[in-house]
mmCIF file with all atom_site columns, C-alpha atoms in Angstrom:
data_model
loop_
_atom_site.group_PDB
_atom_site.id
_atom_site.type_symbol
_atom_site.label_atom_id
_atom_site.label_alt_id
_atom_site.label_comp_id
_atom_site.label_asym_id
_atom_site.label_entity_id
_atom_site.label_seq_id
_atom_site.pdbx_PDB_ins_code
_atom_site.Cartn_x
_atom_site.Cartn_y
_atom_site.Cartn_z
_atom_site.occupancy
_atom_site.B_iso_or_equiv
_atom_site.pdbx_formal_charge
_atom_site.auth_seq_id
_atom_site.auth_comp_id
_atom_site.auth_asym_id
_atom_site.auth_atom_id
_atom_site.pdbx_PDB_model_num
ATOM 1   C CA . MET A 1 1   ? 0.052   5.852   -27.490 1.00 43.00 ? 1   MET A CA 1
ATOM 2   C CA . VAL A 1 2   ? 3.522   4.609   -28.408 1.00 41.00 ? 2   VAL A CA 1
ATOM 3   C CA . ASP A 1 3   ? 4.849   2.814   -31.446 1.00 49.00 ? 3   ASP A CA 1
ATOM 4   C CA . SER A 1 4   ? 6.854   -0.170  -30.248 1.00 59.00 ? 4   SER A CA 1
ATOM 5   C CA . THR A 1 5   ? 5.009   -3.400  -29.516 1.00 71.00 ? 5   THR A CA 1
ATOM 6   C CA . GLU A 1 6   ? 7.011   -3.887  -26.328 1.00 74.00 ? 6   GLU A CA 1
ATOM 7   C CA . GLN A 1 7   ? 5.888   -0.545  -24.928 1.00 74.00 ? 7   GLN A CA 1
ATOM 8   C CA . LEU A 1 8   ? 2.305   -1.205  -25.969 1.00 77.00 ? 8   LEU A CA 1
ATOM 9   C CA . GLU A 1 9   ? 2.387   -4.539  -24.176 1.00 83.00 ? 9   GLU A CA 1
ATOM 10  C CA . SER A 1 10  ? 3.717   -2.777  -21.087 1.00 84.00 ? 10  SER A CA 1
ATOM 11  C CA . LEU A 1 11  ? 0.880   -0.245  -21.240 1.00 88.00 ? 11  LEU A CA 1
ATOM 12  C CA . GLU A 1 12  ? -1.573  -3.088  -21.741 1.00 91.00 ? 12  GLU A CA 1
ATOM 13  C CA . ARG A 1 13  ? -0.317  -4.775  -18.576 1.00 91.00 ? 13  ARG A CA 1
ATOM 14  C CA . TRP A 1 14  ? -0.844  -1.532  -16.674 1.00 93.00 ? 14  TRP A CA 1
ATOM 15  C CA . SER A 1 15  ? -4.338  -0.876  -18.035 1.00 95.00 ? 15  SER A CA 1
ATOM 16  C CA . HIS A 1 16  ? -6.259  -2.387  -15.147 1.00 95.00 ? 16  HIS A CA 1
ATOM 17  C CA . ARG A 1 17  ? -4.130  -0.482  -12.622 1.00 96.00 ? 17  ARG A CA 1
ATOM 18  C CA . LEU A 1 18  ? -4.669  2.770   -14.495 1.00 97.00 ? 18  LEU A CA 1
ATOM 19  C CA . PHE A 1 19  ? -8.437  2.317   -14.451 1.00 97.00 ? 19  PHE A CA 1
ATOM 20  C CA . ILE A 1 20  ? -8.394  1.550   -10.737 1.00 97.00 ? 20  ILE A CA 1
ATOM 21  C CA . LEU A 1 21  ? -6.242  4.644   -10.177 1.00 97.00 ? 21  LEU A CA 1
ATOM 22  C CA . ALA A 1 22  ? -8.709  6.653   -12.263 1.00 97.00 ? 22  ALA A CA 1
ATOM 23  C CA . GLY A 1 23  ? -11.501 5.399   -10.029 1.00 97.00 ? 23  GLY A CA 1
ATOM 24  C CA . VAL A 1 24  ? -9.665  6.546   -6.903  1.00 97.00 ? 24  VAL A CA 1
ATOM 25  C CA . PHE A 1 25  ? -9.131  10.002  -8.410  1.00 97.00 ? 25  PHE A CA 1
ATOM 26  C CA . LEU A 1 26  ? -12.819 10.240  -9.360  1.00 96.00 ? 26  LEU A CA 1
ATOM 27  C CA . LEU A 1 27  ? -13.853 9.280   -5.831  1.00 96.00 ? 27  LEU A CA 1
ATOM 28  C CA . VAL A 1 28  ? -11.728 12.129  -4.472  1.00 96.00 ? 28  VAL A CA 1
ATOM 29  C CA . ALA A 1 29  ? -13.170 14.539  -7.054  1.00 94.00 ? 29  ALA A CA 1
ATOM 30  C CA . ALA A 1 30  ? -16.763 13.472  -6.360  1.00 93.00 ? 30  ALA A CA 1
ATOM 31  C CA . SER A 1 31  ? -16.259 13.790  -2.597  1.00 94.00 ? 31  SER A CA 1
ATOM 32  C CA . ASN A 1 32  ? -14.779 17.266  -2.965  1.00 92.00 ? 32  ASN A CA 1
ATOM 33  C CA . ARG A 1 33  ? -17.592 18.441  -5.237  1.00 91.00 ? 33  ARG A CA 1
ATOM 34  C CA . GLY A 1 34  ? -20.321 16.784  -3.156  1.00 92.00 ? 34  GLY A CA 1
ATOM 35  C CA . ILE A 1 35  ? -19.148 18.206  0.168   1.00 92.00 ? 35  ILE A CA 1
ATOM 36  C CA . ALA A 1 36  ? -18.895 21.697  -1.345  1.00 90.00 ? 36  ALA A CA 1
ATOM 37  C CA . PHE A 1 37  ? -22.381 21.397  -2.855  1.00 87.00 ? 37  PHE A CA 1
ATOM 38  C CA . PHE A 1 38  ? -24.240 20.011  0.155   1.00 88.00 ? 38  PHE A CA 1
ATOM 39  C CA . LEU A 1 39  ? -22.430 21.930  2.930   1.00 88.00 ? 39  LEU A CA 1
ATOM 40  C CA . GLU A 1 40  ? -22.828 25.669  2.633   1.00 80.00 ? 40  GLU A CA 1
ATOM 41  C CA . ASN A 1 41  ? -19.873 26.513  4.847   1.00 83.00 ? 41  ASN A CA 1
ATOM 42  C CA . VAL A 1 42  ? -17.426 24.391  2.790   1.00 84.00 ? 42  VAL A CA 1
ATOM 43  C CA . ALA A 1 43  ? -15.981 25.807  -0.438  1.00 85.00 ? 43  ALA A CA 1
ATOM 44  C CA . PHE A 1 44  ? -14.956 23.795  -3.474  1.00 87.00 ? 44  PHE A CA 1
ATOM 45  C CA . ASN A 1 45  ? -11.200 23.192  -3.385  1.00 90.00 ? 45  ASN A CA 1
ATOM 46  C CA . ASP A 1 46  ? -9.722  23.918  -6.818  1.00 90.00 ? 46  ASP A CA 1
ATOM 47  C CA . TRP A 1 47  ? -6.609  21.851  -6.138  1.00 93.00 ? 47  TRP A CA 1
ATOM 48  C CA . ILE A 1 48  ? -8.541  18.782  -5.040  1.00 92.00 ? 48  ILE A CA 1
ATOM 49  C CA . GLY A 1 49  ? -10.836 19.427  -7.991  1.00 90.00 ? 49  GLY A CA 1
ATOM 50  C CA . LEU A 1 50  ? -7.916  18.624  -10.290 1.00 95.00 ? 50  LEU A CA 1
ATOM 51  C CA . ALA A 1 51  ? -8.345  14.987  -9.233  1.00 96.00 ? 51  ALA A CA 1
ATOM 52  C CA . GLY A 1 52  ? -11.074 14.740  -11.866 1.00 95.00 ? 52  GLY A CA 1
ATOM 53  C CA . LEU A 1 53  ? -8.620  15.617  -14.637 1.00 96.00 ? 53  LEU A CA 1
ATOM 54  C CA . PHE A 1 54  ? -5.971  13.294  -13.237 1.00 97.00 ? 54  PHE A CA 1
ATOM 55  C CA . GLY A 1 55  ? -8.601  10.572  -13.251 1.00 97.00 ? 55  GLY A CA 1
ATOM 56  C CA . ARG A 1 56  ? -9.530  11.330  -16.866 1.00 97.00 ? 56  ARG A CA 1
ATOM 57  C CA . LEU A 1 57  ? -5.872  11.159  -17.874 1.00 97.00 ? 57  LEU A CA 1
ATOM 58  C CA . ALA A 1 58  ? -5.365  7.821   -16.106 1.00 97.00 ? 58  ALA A CA 1
ATOM 59  C CA . ALA A 1 59  ? -8.516  6.397   -17.725 1.00 97.00 ? 59  ALA A CA 1
ATOM 60  C CA . LEU A 1 60  ? -7.432  7.521   -21.204 1.00 97.00 ? 60  LEU A CA 1
ATOM 61  C CA . LEU A 1 61  ? -4.015  5.927   -20.729 1.00 96.00 ? 61  LEU A CA 1
ATOM 62  C CA . GLY A 1 62  ? -5.708  2.762   -19.518 1.00 96.00 ? 62  GLY A CA 1
ATOM 63  C CA . THR A 1 63  ? -8.001  2.794   -22.538 1.00 96.00 ? 63  THR A CA 1
ATOM 64  C CA . GLY A 1 64  ? -4.999  3.251   -24.825 1.00 93.00 ? 64  GLY A CA 1
ATOM 65  C CA . GLY A 1 65  ? -3.561  0.062   -23.380 1.00 92.00 ? 65  GLY A CA 1
ATOM 66  C CA . LEU A 1 66  ? -6.507  -1.839  -24.865 1.00 95.00 ? 66  LEU A CA 1
ATOM 67  C CA . ALA A 1 67  ? -5.518  -0.903  -28.420 1.00 93.00 ? 67  ALA A CA 1
ATOM 68  C CA . LEU A 1 68  ? -2.956  -3.699  -28.826 1.00 92.00 ? 68  LEU A CA 1
ATOM 69  C CA . GLN A 1 69  ? -5.536  -6.482  -28.827 1.00 93.00 ? 69  GLN A CA 1
ATOM 70  C CA . ILE A 1 70  ? -7.739  -4.504  -31.228 1.00 95.00 ? 70  ILE A CA 1
ATOM 71  C CA . GLU A 1 71  ? -4.786  -3.967  -33.565 1.00 92.00 ? 71  GLU A CA 1
ATOM 72  C CA . LYS A 1 72  ? -3.996  -7.694  -33.572 1.00 91.00 ? 72  LYS A CA 1
ATOM 73  C CA . ARG A 1 73  ? -7.458  -8.281  -35.015 1.00 94.00 ? 73  ARG A CA 1
ATOM 74  C CA . THR A 1 74  ? -7.861  -5.219  -37.235 1.00 93.00 ? 74  THR A CA 1
ATOM 75  C CA . VAL A 1 75  ? -4.659  -3.279  -37.835 1.00 93.00 ? 75  VAL A CA 1
ATOM 76  C CA . ARG A 1 76  ? -6.235  -0.116  -39.219 1.00 94.00 ? 76  ARG A CA 1
ATOM 77  C CA . LEU A 1 77  ? -8.869  0.063   -36.521 1.00 94.00 ? 77  LEU A CA 1
ATOM 78  C CA . GLY A 1 78  ? -6.253  -0.531  -33.837 1.00 92.00 ? 78  GLY A CA 1
ATOM 79  C CA . LYS A 1 79  ? -4.033  2.245   -35.170 1.00 92.00 ? 79  LYS A CA 1
ATOM 80  C CA . LEU A 1 80  ? -7.008  4.606   -35.405 1.00 95.00 ? 80  LEU A CA 1
ATOM 81  C CA . ASN A 1 81  ? -7.857  3.882   -31.775 1.00 95.00 ? 81  ASN A CA 1
ATOM 82  C CA . ARG A 1 82  ? -4.264  4.523   -30.724 1.00 93.00 ? 82  ARG A CA 1
ATOM 83  C CA . THR A 1 83  ? -4.105  7.800   -32.639 1.00 94.00 ? 83  THR A CA 1
ATOM 84  C CA . ILE A 1 84  ? -7.338  9.162   -31.168 1.00 96.00 ? 84  ILE A CA 1
ATOM 85  C CA . ALA A 1 85  ? -6.343  8.063   -27.660 1.00 95.00 ? 85  ALA A CA 1
ATOM 86  C CA . SER A 1 86  ? -2.951  9.738   -28.059 1.00 94.00 ? 86  SER A CA 1
ATOM 87  C CA . LEU A 1 87  ? -4.579  13.019  -29.074 1.00 97.00 ? 87  LEU A CA 1
ATOM 88  C CA . ALA A 1 88  ? -6.961  12.792  -26.122 1.00 97.00 ? 88  ALA A CA 1
ATOM 89  C CA . VAL A 1 89  ? -4.024  12.254  -23.750 1.00 97.00 ? 89  VAL A CA 1
ATOM 90  C CA . VAL A 1 90  ? -2.164  15.243  -25.224 1.00 97.00 ? 90  VAL A CA 1
ATOM 91  C CA . PHE A 1 91  ? -5.172  17.558  -24.867 1.00 97.00 ? 91  PHE A CA 1
ATOM 92  C CA . THR A 1 92  ? -5.974  16.317  -21.361 1.00 97.00 ? 92  THR A CA 1
ATOM 93  C CA . THR A 1 93  ? -2.364  16.816  -20.274 1.00 97.00 ? 93  THR A CA 1
ATOM 94  C CA . GLY A 1 94  ? -2.453  20.321  -21.745 1.00 97.00 ? 94  GLY A CA 1
ATOM 95  C CA . LEU A 1 95  ? -5.731  21.110  -19.974 1.00 97.00 ? 95  LEU A CA 1
ATOM 96  C CA . LEU A 1 96  ? -4.374  19.780  -16.686 1.00 97.00 ? 96  LEU A CA 1
ATOM 97  C CA . THR A 1 97  ? -1.244  21.920  -17.026 1.00 96.00 ? 97  THR A CA 1
ATOM 98  C CA . LEU A 1 98  ? -3.280  25.032  -17.803 1.00 96.00 ? 98  LEU A CA 1
ATOM 99  C CA . ALA A 1 99  ? -5.643  24.301  -14.904 1.00 96.00 ? 99  ALA A CA 1
ATOM 100 C CA . ILE A 1 100 ? -2.693  24.083  -12.521 1.00 96.00 ? 100 ILE A CA 1
ATOM 101 C CA . LEU A 1 101 ? -1.369  27.398  -13.848 1.00 95.00 ? 101 LEU A CA 1
ATOM 102 C CA . GLU A 1 102 ? -4.822  28.924  -13.412 1.00 94.00 ? 102 GLU A CA 1
ATOM 103 C CA . ASN A 1 103 ? -4.843  27.809  -9.786  1.00 92.00 ? 103 ASN A CA 1
ATOM 104 C CA . VAL A 1 104 ? -1.666  29.792  -9.178  1.00 93.00 ? 104 VAL A CA 1
ATOM 105 C CA . GLY A 1 105 ? -3.054  32.860  -10.917 1.00 90.00 ? 105 GLY A CA 1
ATOM 106 C CA . VAL A 1 106 ? -1.826  32.415  -14.492 1.00 92.00 ? 106 VAL A CA 1
ATOM 107 C CA . THR A 1 107 ? -4.830  32.488  -16.799 1.00 88.00 ? 107 THR A CA 1
ATOM 108 C CA . THR A 1 108 ? -4.996  32.151  -20.583 1.00 89.00 ? 108 THR A CA 1
ATOM 109 C CA . PRO A 1 109 ? -7.966  32.035  -23.006 1.00 91.00 ? 109 PRO A CA 1
ATOM 110 C CA . ILE A 1 110 ? -6.504  28.957  -24.697 1.00 95.00 ? 110 ILE A CA 1
ATOM 111 C CA . ILE A 1 111 ? -7.685  26.831  -21.767 1.00 94.00 ? 111 ILE A CA 1
ATOM 112 C CA . ALA A 1 112 ? -11.164 26.898  -23.339 1.00 94.00 ? 112 ALA A CA 1
ATOM 113 C CA . VAL A 1 113 ? -9.770  25.317  -26.509 1.00 95.00 ? 113 VAL A CA 1
ATOM 114 C CA . PHE A 1 114 ? -8.120  22.546  -24.517 1.00 96.00 ? 114 PHE A CA 1
ATOM 115 C CA . GLY A 1 115 ? -11.292 22.093  -22.473 1.00 94.00 ? 115 GLY A CA 1
ATOM 116 C CA . ILE A 1 116 ? -13.488 21.549  -25.524 1.00 95.00 ? 116 ILE A CA 1
ATOM 117 C CA . GLY A 1 117 ? -10.798 19.469  -27.247 1.00 96.00 ? 117 GLY A CA 1
ATOM 118 C CA . THR A 1 118 ? -10.430 17.246  -24.185 1.00 96.00 ? 118 THR A CA 1
ATOM 119 C CA . LEU A 1 119 ? -14.182 16.681  -23.945 1.00 95.00 ? 119 LEU A CA 1
ATOM 120 C CA . VAL A 1 120 ? -14.623 15.879  -27.644 1.00 96.00 ? 120 VAL A CA 1
ATOM 121 C CA . LEU A 1 121 ? -11.558 13.641  -27.902 1.00 97.00 ? 121 LEU A CA 1
ATOM 122 C CA . SER A 1 122 ? -12.401 11.838  -24.656 1.00 97.00 ? 122 SER A CA 1
ATOM 123 C CA . PHE A 1 123 ? -15.921 11.152  -25.904 1.00 97.00 ? 123 PHE A CA 1
ATOM 124 C CA . VAL A 1 124 ? -14.610 9.892   -29.247 1.00 97.00 ? 124 VAL A CA 1
ATOM 125 C CA . THR A 1 125 ? -11.913 7.769   -27.563 1.00 98.00 ? 125 THR A CA 1
ATOM 126 C CA . PHE A 1 126 ? -14.233 5.980   -25.141 1.00 98.00 ? 126 PHE A CA 1
ATOM 127 C CA . SER A 1 127 ? -16.908 5.546   -27.826 1.00 98.00 ? 127 SER A CA 1
ATOM 128 C CA . LEU A 1 128 ? -14.494 4.253   -30.455 1.00 97.00 ? 128 LEU A CA 1
ATOM 129 C CA . PHE A 1 129 ? -12.807 1.808   -28.099 1.00 97.00 ? 129 PHE A CA 1
ATOM 130 C CA . GLY A 1 130 ? -16.168 0.612   -26.820 1.00 97.00 ? 130 GLY A CA 1
ATOM 131 C CA . VAL A 1 131 ? -17.492 -0.095  -30.311 1.00 97.00 ? 131 VAL A CA 1
ATOM 132 C CA . SER A 1 132 ? -14.166 -1.578  -31.470 1.00 97.00 ? 132 SER A CA 1
ATOM 133 C CA . ILE A 1 133 ? -13.974 -3.975  -28.529 1.00 97.00 ? 133 ILE A CA 1
ATOM 134 C CA . ILE A 1 134 ? -17.547 -5.153  -29.009 1.00 96.00 ? 134 ILE A CA 1
ATOM 135 C CA . ARG A 1 135 ? -17.020 -5.532  -32.758 1.00 95.00 ? 135 ARG A CA 1
ATOM 136 C CA . THR A 1 136 ? -13.663 -7.354  -32.655 1.00 95.00 ? 136 THR A CA 1
ATOM 137 C CA . GLY A 1 137 ? -13.948 -9.274  -29.387 1.00 94.00 ? 137 GLY A CA 1
ATOM 138 C CA . ALA A 1 138 ? -10.518 -7.937  -28.394 1.00 93.00 ? 138 ALA A CA 1
ATOM 139 C CA . HIS A 1 139 ? -11.744 -7.819  -24.802 1.00 94.00 ? 139 HIS A CA 1
ATOM 140 C CA . SER A 1 140 ? -14.986 -8.785  -23.120 1.00 94.00 ? 140 SER A CA 1
ATOM 141 C CA . THR A 1 141 ? -18.229 -7.225  -24.314 1.00 96.00 ? 141 THR A CA 1
ATOM 142 C CA . LEU A 1 142 ? -18.747 -5.917  -20.781 1.00 96.00 ? 142 LEU A CA 1
ATOM 143 C CA . ILE A 1 143 ? -15.638 -3.739  -21.025 1.00 97.00 ? 143 ILE A CA 1
ATOM 144 C CA . GLY A 1 144 ? -16.742 -2.364  -24.384 1.00 97.00 ? 144 GLY A CA 1
ATOM 145 C CA . SER A 1 145 ? -20.216 -1.624  -23.024 1.00 97.00 ? 145 SER A CA 1
ATOM 146 C CA . LEU A 1 146 ? -18.843 0.117   -19.927 1.00 98.00 ? 146 LEU A CA 1
ATOM 147 C CA . LEU A 1 147 ? -16.623 2.326   -22.084 1.00 98.00 ? 147 LEU A CA 1
ATOM 148 C CA . LEU A 1 148 ? -19.681 3.353   -24.101 1.00 98.00 ? 148 LEU A CA 1
ATOM 149 C CA . ILE A 1 149 ? -21.452 4.257   -20.855 1.00 97.00 ? 149 ILE A CA 1
ATOM 150 C CA . VAL A 1 150 ? -18.442 6.353   -19.831 1.00 97.00 ? 150 VAL A CA 1
ATOM 151 C CA . ALA A 1 151 ? -18.697 8.231   -23.140 1.00 97.00 ? 151 ALA A CA 1
ATOM 152 C CA . LEU A 1 152 ? -22.429 8.765   -22.600 1.00 96.00 ? 152 LEU A CA 1
ATOM 153 C CA . LEU A 1 153 ? -21.850 10.165  -19.106 1.00 95.00 ? 153 LEU A CA 1
ATOM 154 C CA . LEU A 1 154 ? -19.411 12.720  -20.512 1.00 93.00 ? 154 LEU A CA 1
ATOM 155 C CA . LEU A 1 155 ? -22.196 13.990  -22.768 1.00 91.00 ? 155 LEU A CA 1
ATOM 156 C CA . VAL A 1 156 ? -24.697 13.972  -19.913 1.00 92.00 ? 156 VAL A CA 1
ATOM 157 C CA . VAL A 1 157 ? -22.507 16.124  -17.668 1.00 88.00 ? 157 VAL A CA 1
ATOM 158 C CA . PHE A 1 158 ? -21.769 18.533  -20.544 1.00 85.00 ? 158 PHE A CA 1
ATOM 159 C CA . ILE A 1 159 ? -25.429 18.967  -21.531 1.00 86.00 ? 159 ILE A CA 1
ATOM 160 C CA . GLY A 1 160 ? -26.804 18.614  -18.015 1.00 82.00 ? 160 GLY A CA 1
ATOM 161 C CA . GLN A 1 161 ? -24.847 21.586  -16.665 1.00 76.00 ? 161 GLN A CA 1
ATOM 162 C CA . THR A 1 162 ? -27.293 23.873  -18.468 1.00 74.00 ? 162 THR A CA 1
ATOM 163 C CA . VAL A 1 163 ? -30.329 22.570  -16.563 1.00 78.00 ? 163 VAL A CA 1
ATOM 164 C CA . VAL A 1 164 ? -28.951 21.016  -13.357 1.00 81.00 ? 164 VAL A CA 1
ATOM 165 C CA . PRO A 1 165 ? -26.635 22.673  -10.792 1.00 81.00 ? 165 PRO A CA 1
ATOM 166 C CA . GLU A 1 166 ? -23.037 21.896  -11.747 1.00 79.00 ? 166 GLU A CA 1
ATOM 167 C CA . GLY A 1 167 ? -22.167 20.741  -8.240  1.00 83.00 ? 167 GLY A CA 1
ATOM 168 C CA . LEU A 1 168 ? -24.995 18.209  -8.169  1.00 85.00 ? 168 LEU A CA 1
ATOM 169 C CA . ILE A 1 169 ? -24.541 16.712  -11.627 1.00 88.00 ? 169 ILE A CA 1
ATOM 170 C CA . GLY A 1 170 ? -20.763 16.755  -11.204 1.00 86.00 ? 170 GLY A CA 1
ATOM 171 C CA . THR A 1 171 ? -21.013 14.795  -7.965  1.00 90.00 ? 171 THR A CA 1
ATOM 172 C CA . VAL A 1 172 ? -23.388 12.211  -9.438  1.00 93.00 ? 172 VAL A CA 1
ATOM 173 C CA . ILE A 1 173 ? -21.471 11.716  -12.684 1.00 93.00 ? 173 ILE A CA 1
ATOM 174 C CA . GLU A 1 174 ? -18.067 11.561  -11.013 1.00 93.00 ? 174 GLU A CA 1
ATOM 175 C CA . GLY A 1 175 ? -19.481 9.056   -8.532  1.00 95.00 ? 175 GLY A CA 1
ATOM 176 C CA . LEU A 1 176 ? -20.775 6.899   -11.384 1.00 96.00 ? 176 LEU A CA 1
ATOM 177 C CA . LEU A 1 177 ? -17.439 7.154   -13.206 1.00 96.00 ? 177 LEU A CA 1
ATOM 178 C CA . PHE A 1 178 ? -15.728 5.987   -10.023 1.00 96.00 ? 178 PHE A CA 1
ATOM 179 C CA . VAL A 1 179 ? -17.824 2.805   -10.113 1.00 97.00 ? 179 VAL A CA 1
ATOM 180 C CA . LEU A 1 180 ? -17.353 2.300   -13.859 1.00 97.00 ? 180 LEU A CA 1
ATOM 181 C CA . TYR A 1 181 ? -13.573 2.732   -13.775 1.00 98.00 ? 181 TYR A CA 1
ATOM 182 C CA . LEU A 1 182 ? -13.190 0.350   -10.855 1.00 97.00 ? 182 LEU A CA 1
ATOM 183 C CA . THR A 1 183 ? -15.390 -2.204  -12.613 1.00 97.00 ? 183 THR A CA 1
ATOM 184 C CA . ILE A 1 184 ? -13.373 -1.947  -15.832 1.00 97.00 ? 184 ILE A CA 1
ATOM 185 C CA . GLY A 1 185 ? -10.120 -2.229  -13.895 1.00 97.00 ? 185 GLY A CA 1
ATOM 186 C CA . TYR A 1 186 ? -11.323 -5.272  -11.991 1.00 95.00 ? 186 TYR A CA 1
ATOM 187 C CA . ARG A 1 187 ? -12.659 -6.934  -15.152 1.00 95.00 ? 187 ARG A CA 1
ATOM 188 C CA . LEU A 1 188 ? -9.353  -6.381  -16.934 1.00 95.00 ? 188 LEU A CA 1
ATOM 189 C CA . GLN A 1 189 ? -7.477  -7.806  -13.983 1.00 93.00 ? 189 GLN A CA 1
ATOM 190 C CA . VAL A 1 190 ? -9.383  -11.077 -14.031 1.00 91.00 ? 190 VAL A CA 1
ATOM 191 C CA . GLU A 1 191 ? -9.665  -11.272 -17.795 1.00 84.00 ? 191 GLU A CA 1
ATOM 192 C CA . LYS A 1 192 ? -7.382  -13.669 -19.629 1.00 62.00 ? 192 LYS A CA 1
ATOM 193 C CA . VAL A 1 193 ? -5.908  -11.562 -22.412 1.00 48.00 ? 193 VAL A CA 1
ATOM 194 C CA . PRO A 1 194 ? -5.769  -13.576 -25.671 1.00 51.00 ? 194 PRO A CA 1
ATOM 195 C CA . SER A 1 195 ? -2.134  -12.683 -26.385 1.00 47.00 ? 195 SER A CA 1
ATOM 196 C CA . ARG A 1 196 ? -1.011  -14.163 -23.096 1.00 43.00 ? 196 ARG A CA 1
ATOM 197 C CA . ARG A 1 197 ? -2.902  -17.384 -23.720 1.00 41.00 ? 197 ARG A CA 1
ATOM 198 C CA . THR A 1 198 ? -1.358  -17.597 -27.168 1.00 41.00 ? 198 THR A CA 1
ATOM 199 C CA . GLU A 1 199 ? 2.131   -17.013 -25.811 1.00 42.00 ? 199 GLU A CA 1
ATOM 200 C CA . SER A 1 200 ? 1.640   -19.693 -23.149 1.00 39.00 ? 200 SER A CA 1
ATOM 201 C CA . VAL A 1 201 ? 0.558   -22.253 -25.748 1.00 38.00 ? 201 VAL A CA 1
ATOM 202 C CA . ALA A 1 202 ? 3.465   -21.318 -27.988 1.00 39.00 ? 202 ALA A CA 1
ATOM 203 C CA . ASP A 1 203 ? 5.938   -21.673 -25.130 1.00 44.00 ? 203 ASP A CA 1
ATOM 204 C CA . ALA A 1 204 ? 4.586   -25.101 -24.278 1.00 40.00 ? 204 ALA A CA 1
ATOM 205 C CA . THR A 1 205 ? 4.924   -26.337 -27.862 1.00 40.00 ? 205 THR A CA 1
ATOM 206 C CA . PRO A 1 206 ? 8.166   -28.287 -28.368 1.00 42.00 ? 206 PRO A CA 1
#
């Protein structure tokens, strides 16, 4: 995400908040999609629908904050995680910008490129971080497993749209992501990050 260790540590400290924020955004997105799907006289609100992308962006930033502990164990793997997460953030930001422009009537074919790029890079980011965390023990195995589930859900919603109504599968998946993001955020909040324990011991040593 960023190069300096100080900034990475700052992002790491914000990770749990970013995941919780992502969960809130996904709850809003799921509610908007669900109400529009189940109530015939209520239309899907495109502006509120952007909450899903804001949630994705917050979750990717939160995931990027986990790279520091991975890098302390395996430098190359940590840098790879950071690079992929950075690309995912760039594409998601671009997609969000284009979606906002589309809502005000400015359309461009390139939005499809950013849409596919965001999906692929998000899937790779969550999968790579999940596997890396489980492999290195940088964070709890639970967090790594939940990130893998997030990646799987992205595939499910992409493939499922061809056989299940978009409104229904979108509501279910966004609702599940809401739970997953909140769980990850809460787990990170209560987790004792190794670097902090190390710093505390070092400070106490005369």
